[in-house]
GROMACS .gro file of C-alpha atoms in nm:
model
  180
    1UNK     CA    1  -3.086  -1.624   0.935
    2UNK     CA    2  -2.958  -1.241   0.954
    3UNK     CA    3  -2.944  -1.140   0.600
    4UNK     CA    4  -2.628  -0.897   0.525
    5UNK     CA    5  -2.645  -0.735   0.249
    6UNK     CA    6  -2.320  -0.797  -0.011
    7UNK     CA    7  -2.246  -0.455  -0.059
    8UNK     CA    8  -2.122  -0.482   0.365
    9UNK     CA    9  -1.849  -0.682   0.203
   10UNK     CA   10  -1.723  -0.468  -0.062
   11UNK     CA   11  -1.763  -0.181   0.191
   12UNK     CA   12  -1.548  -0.323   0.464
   13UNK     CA   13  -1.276  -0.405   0.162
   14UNK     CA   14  -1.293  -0.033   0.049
   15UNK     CA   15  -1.216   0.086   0.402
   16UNK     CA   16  -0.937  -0.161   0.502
   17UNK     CA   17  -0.778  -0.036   0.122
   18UNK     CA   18  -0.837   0.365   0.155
   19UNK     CA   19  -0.725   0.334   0.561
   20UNK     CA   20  -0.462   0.118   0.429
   21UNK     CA   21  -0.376   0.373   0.088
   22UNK     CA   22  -0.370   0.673   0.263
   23UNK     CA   23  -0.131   0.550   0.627
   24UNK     CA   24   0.093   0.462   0.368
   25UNK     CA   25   0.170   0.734   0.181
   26UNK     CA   26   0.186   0.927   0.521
   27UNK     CA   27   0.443   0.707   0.634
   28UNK     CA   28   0.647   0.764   0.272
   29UNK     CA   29   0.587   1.162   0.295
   30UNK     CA   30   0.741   1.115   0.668
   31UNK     CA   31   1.038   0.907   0.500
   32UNK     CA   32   1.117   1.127   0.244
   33UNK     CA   33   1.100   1.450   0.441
   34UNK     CA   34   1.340   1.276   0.683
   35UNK     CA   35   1.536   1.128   0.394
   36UNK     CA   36   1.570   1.495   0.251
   37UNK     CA   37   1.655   1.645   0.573
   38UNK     CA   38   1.957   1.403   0.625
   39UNK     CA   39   2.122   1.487   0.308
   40UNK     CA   40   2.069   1.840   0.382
   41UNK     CA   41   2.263   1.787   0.692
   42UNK     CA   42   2.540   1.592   0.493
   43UNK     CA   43   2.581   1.891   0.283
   44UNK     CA   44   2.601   2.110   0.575
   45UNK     CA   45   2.878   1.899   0.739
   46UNK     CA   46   3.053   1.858   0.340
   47UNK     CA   47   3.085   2.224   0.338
   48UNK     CA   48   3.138   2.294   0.704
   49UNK     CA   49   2.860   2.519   0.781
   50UNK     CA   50   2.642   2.394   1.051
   51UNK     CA   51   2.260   2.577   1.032
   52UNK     CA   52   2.112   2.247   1.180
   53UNK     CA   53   2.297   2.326   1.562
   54UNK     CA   54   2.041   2.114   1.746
   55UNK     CA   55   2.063   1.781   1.554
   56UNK     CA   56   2.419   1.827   1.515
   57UNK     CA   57   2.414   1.854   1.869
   58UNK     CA   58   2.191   1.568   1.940
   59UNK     CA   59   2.382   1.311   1.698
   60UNK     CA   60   2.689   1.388   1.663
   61UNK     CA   61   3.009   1.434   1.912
   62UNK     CA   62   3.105   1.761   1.964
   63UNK     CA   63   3.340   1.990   2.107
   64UNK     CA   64   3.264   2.045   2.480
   65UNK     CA   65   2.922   1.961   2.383
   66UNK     CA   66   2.810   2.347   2.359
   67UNK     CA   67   2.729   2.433   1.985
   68UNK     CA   68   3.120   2.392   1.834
   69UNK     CA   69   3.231   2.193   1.540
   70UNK     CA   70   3.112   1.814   1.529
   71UNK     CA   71   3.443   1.620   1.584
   72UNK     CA   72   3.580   1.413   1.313
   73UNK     CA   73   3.827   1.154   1.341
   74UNK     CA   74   3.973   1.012   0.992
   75UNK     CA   75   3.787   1.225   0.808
   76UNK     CA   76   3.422   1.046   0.963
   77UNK     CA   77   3.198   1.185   1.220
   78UNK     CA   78   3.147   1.006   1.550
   79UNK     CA   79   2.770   0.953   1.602
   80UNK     CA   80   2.638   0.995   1.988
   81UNK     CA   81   2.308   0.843   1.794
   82UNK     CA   82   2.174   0.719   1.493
   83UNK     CA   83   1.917   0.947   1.309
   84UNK     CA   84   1.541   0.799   1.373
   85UNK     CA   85   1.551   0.710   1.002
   86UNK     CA   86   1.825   0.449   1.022
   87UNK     CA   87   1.616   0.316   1.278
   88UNK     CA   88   1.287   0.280   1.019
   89UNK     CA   89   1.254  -0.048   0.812
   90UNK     CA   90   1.250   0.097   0.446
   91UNK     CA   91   0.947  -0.157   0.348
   92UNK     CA   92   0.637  -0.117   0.427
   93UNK     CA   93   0.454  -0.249   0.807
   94UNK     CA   94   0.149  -0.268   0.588
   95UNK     CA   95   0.150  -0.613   0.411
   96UNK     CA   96  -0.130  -0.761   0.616
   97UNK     CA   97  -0.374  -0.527   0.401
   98UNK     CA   98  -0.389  -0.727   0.084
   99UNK     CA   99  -0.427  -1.031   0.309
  100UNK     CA  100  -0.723  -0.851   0.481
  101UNK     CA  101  -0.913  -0.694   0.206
  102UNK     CA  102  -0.869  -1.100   0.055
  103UNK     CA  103  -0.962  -1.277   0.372
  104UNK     CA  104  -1.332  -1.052   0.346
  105UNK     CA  105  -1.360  -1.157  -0.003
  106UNK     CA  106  -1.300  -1.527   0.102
  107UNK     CA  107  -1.563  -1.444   0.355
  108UNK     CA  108  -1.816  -1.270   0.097
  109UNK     CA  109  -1.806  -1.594  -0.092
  110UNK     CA  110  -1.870  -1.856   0.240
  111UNK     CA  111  -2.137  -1.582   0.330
  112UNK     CA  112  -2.303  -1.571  -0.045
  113UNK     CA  113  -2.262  -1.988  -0.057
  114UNK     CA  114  -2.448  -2.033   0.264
  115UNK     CA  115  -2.727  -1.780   0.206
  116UNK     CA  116  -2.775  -1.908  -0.139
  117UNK     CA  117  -2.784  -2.296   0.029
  118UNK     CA  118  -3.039  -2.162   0.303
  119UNK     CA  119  -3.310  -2.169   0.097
  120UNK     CA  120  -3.328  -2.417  -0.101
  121UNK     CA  121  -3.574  -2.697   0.077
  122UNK     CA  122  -3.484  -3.022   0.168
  123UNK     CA  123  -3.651  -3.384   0.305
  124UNK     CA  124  -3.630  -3.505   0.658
  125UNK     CA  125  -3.339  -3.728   0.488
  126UNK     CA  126  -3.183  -3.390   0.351
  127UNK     CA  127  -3.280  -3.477  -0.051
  128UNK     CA  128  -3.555  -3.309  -0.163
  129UNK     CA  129  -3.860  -3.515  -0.098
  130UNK     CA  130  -4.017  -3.551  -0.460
  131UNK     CA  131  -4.260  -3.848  -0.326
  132UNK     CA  132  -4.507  -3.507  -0.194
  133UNK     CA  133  -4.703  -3.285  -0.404
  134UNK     CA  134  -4.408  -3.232  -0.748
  135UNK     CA  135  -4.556  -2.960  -0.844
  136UNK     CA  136  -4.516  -2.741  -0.518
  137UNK     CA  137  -4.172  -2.941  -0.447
  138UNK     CA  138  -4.054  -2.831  -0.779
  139UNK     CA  139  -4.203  -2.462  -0.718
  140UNK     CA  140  -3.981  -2.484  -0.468
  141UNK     CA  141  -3.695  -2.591  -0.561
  142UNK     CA  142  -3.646  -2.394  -0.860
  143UNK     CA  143  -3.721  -2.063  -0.611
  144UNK     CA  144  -3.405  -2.217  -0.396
  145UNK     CA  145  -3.171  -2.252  -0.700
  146UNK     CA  146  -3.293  -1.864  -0.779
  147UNK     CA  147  -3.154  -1.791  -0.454
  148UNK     CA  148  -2.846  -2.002  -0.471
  149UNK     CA  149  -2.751  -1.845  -0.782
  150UNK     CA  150  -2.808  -1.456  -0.594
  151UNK     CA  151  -2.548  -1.608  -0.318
  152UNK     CA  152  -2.271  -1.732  -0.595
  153UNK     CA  153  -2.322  -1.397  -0.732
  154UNK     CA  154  -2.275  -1.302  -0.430
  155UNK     CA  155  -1.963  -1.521  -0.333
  156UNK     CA  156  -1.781  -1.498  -0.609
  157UNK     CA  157  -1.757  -1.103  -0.678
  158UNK     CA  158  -1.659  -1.069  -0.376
  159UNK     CA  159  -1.382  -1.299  -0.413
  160UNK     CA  160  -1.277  -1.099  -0.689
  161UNK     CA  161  -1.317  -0.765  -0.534
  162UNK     CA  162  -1.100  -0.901  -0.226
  163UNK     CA  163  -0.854  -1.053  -0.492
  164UNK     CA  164  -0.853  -0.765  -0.709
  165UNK     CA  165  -0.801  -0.468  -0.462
  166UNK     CA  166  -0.557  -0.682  -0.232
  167UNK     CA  167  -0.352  -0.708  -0.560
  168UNK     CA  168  -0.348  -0.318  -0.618
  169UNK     CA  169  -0.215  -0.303  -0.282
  170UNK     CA  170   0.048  -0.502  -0.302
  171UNK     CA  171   0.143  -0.334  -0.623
  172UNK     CA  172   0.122   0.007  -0.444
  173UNK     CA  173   0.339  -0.147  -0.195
  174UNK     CA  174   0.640  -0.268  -0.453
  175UNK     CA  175   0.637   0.113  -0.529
  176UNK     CA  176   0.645   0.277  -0.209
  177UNK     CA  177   0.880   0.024  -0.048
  178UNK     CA  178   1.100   0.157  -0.427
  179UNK     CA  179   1.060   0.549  -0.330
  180UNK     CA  180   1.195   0.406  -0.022
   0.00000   0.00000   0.00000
């Protein structure tokens, strides 16, 4: 049997998180930039005084098309096209992290359940065979409970490192998706 070493587990969970951490708060700073810019053009068109030409240009009708007023029509704007930001889903694309960083948990603790089971010796009938020498059966089996106990350890903080840091995500997520 390969032996893996649990600390691969909580590795790969602090990678999928910090990937997952930091794409996510590029993708707000991107939001809110284009959030801010928006109402800056608002206030440009509010007090008529157009500094932003080119996306005036590029989204809204104009006069002959060549750098003149936007045209309004009851008081509204007509859009050629929508701004890129209407365009954006305000929650987050990133909900599959807290399912990933629990799915390697979940593996972490099949993983430490197996390796701990490995070891422990069994019979040609798979129950220990206690009719041979007790002493060196019992040697034996106490060395493979040692070991199974390692693997729960194993299993089940990983679990709760998957469970744990997939749940800080998610909580992360309710307050992006609200700076949204």
């Amino acid at each position: 049997m390969i032996e893996v070493p649990a600390s691969l587990f909580y590795v790969a969970i602090a990678i999928v998180f910090i990937l997952g951490f930091i794409w996510e708060i590029i993708t707000v700073i991107k939001y809110c930039q284009e959030s801010n810019f928006i109402k800056k053009i608002i206030k440009e068109l509010e007090r008529d005084t157009y500094v932003e030409r080119k996306w005036i240009n590029e989204h809204l009708e104009t006069e002959n098309n060549y750098h003149r007023n936007p045209i309004k029509t009851n008081d509204k704007y007509i859009l050629k096209q929508y701004p890129d930001i209407f365009h954006q889903s305000t929650r987050s694309n990133l909900r599959f992290i807290s399912t990933i960083c629990t799915s390697i948990g979940v593996l972490g603790t099949f993983y430490g359940i197996q390796s701990g089971i490995a070891d422990i010796p069994l019979g040609r009938s798979g129950i220990a065979d206690i009719s041979l020498d007790s002493l060196n059966q019992t040697d034996a089996l106490m060395k493979g409970v040692g070991t199974l106990l390692a693997g729960m350890q194993t299993a089940f903080s990983t679990s709760l490192v998957g469970l744990g840091v997939g749940s800080v995500f998610t909580i992360i997520l309710f307050f992006t998706d609200f700076i949204r």
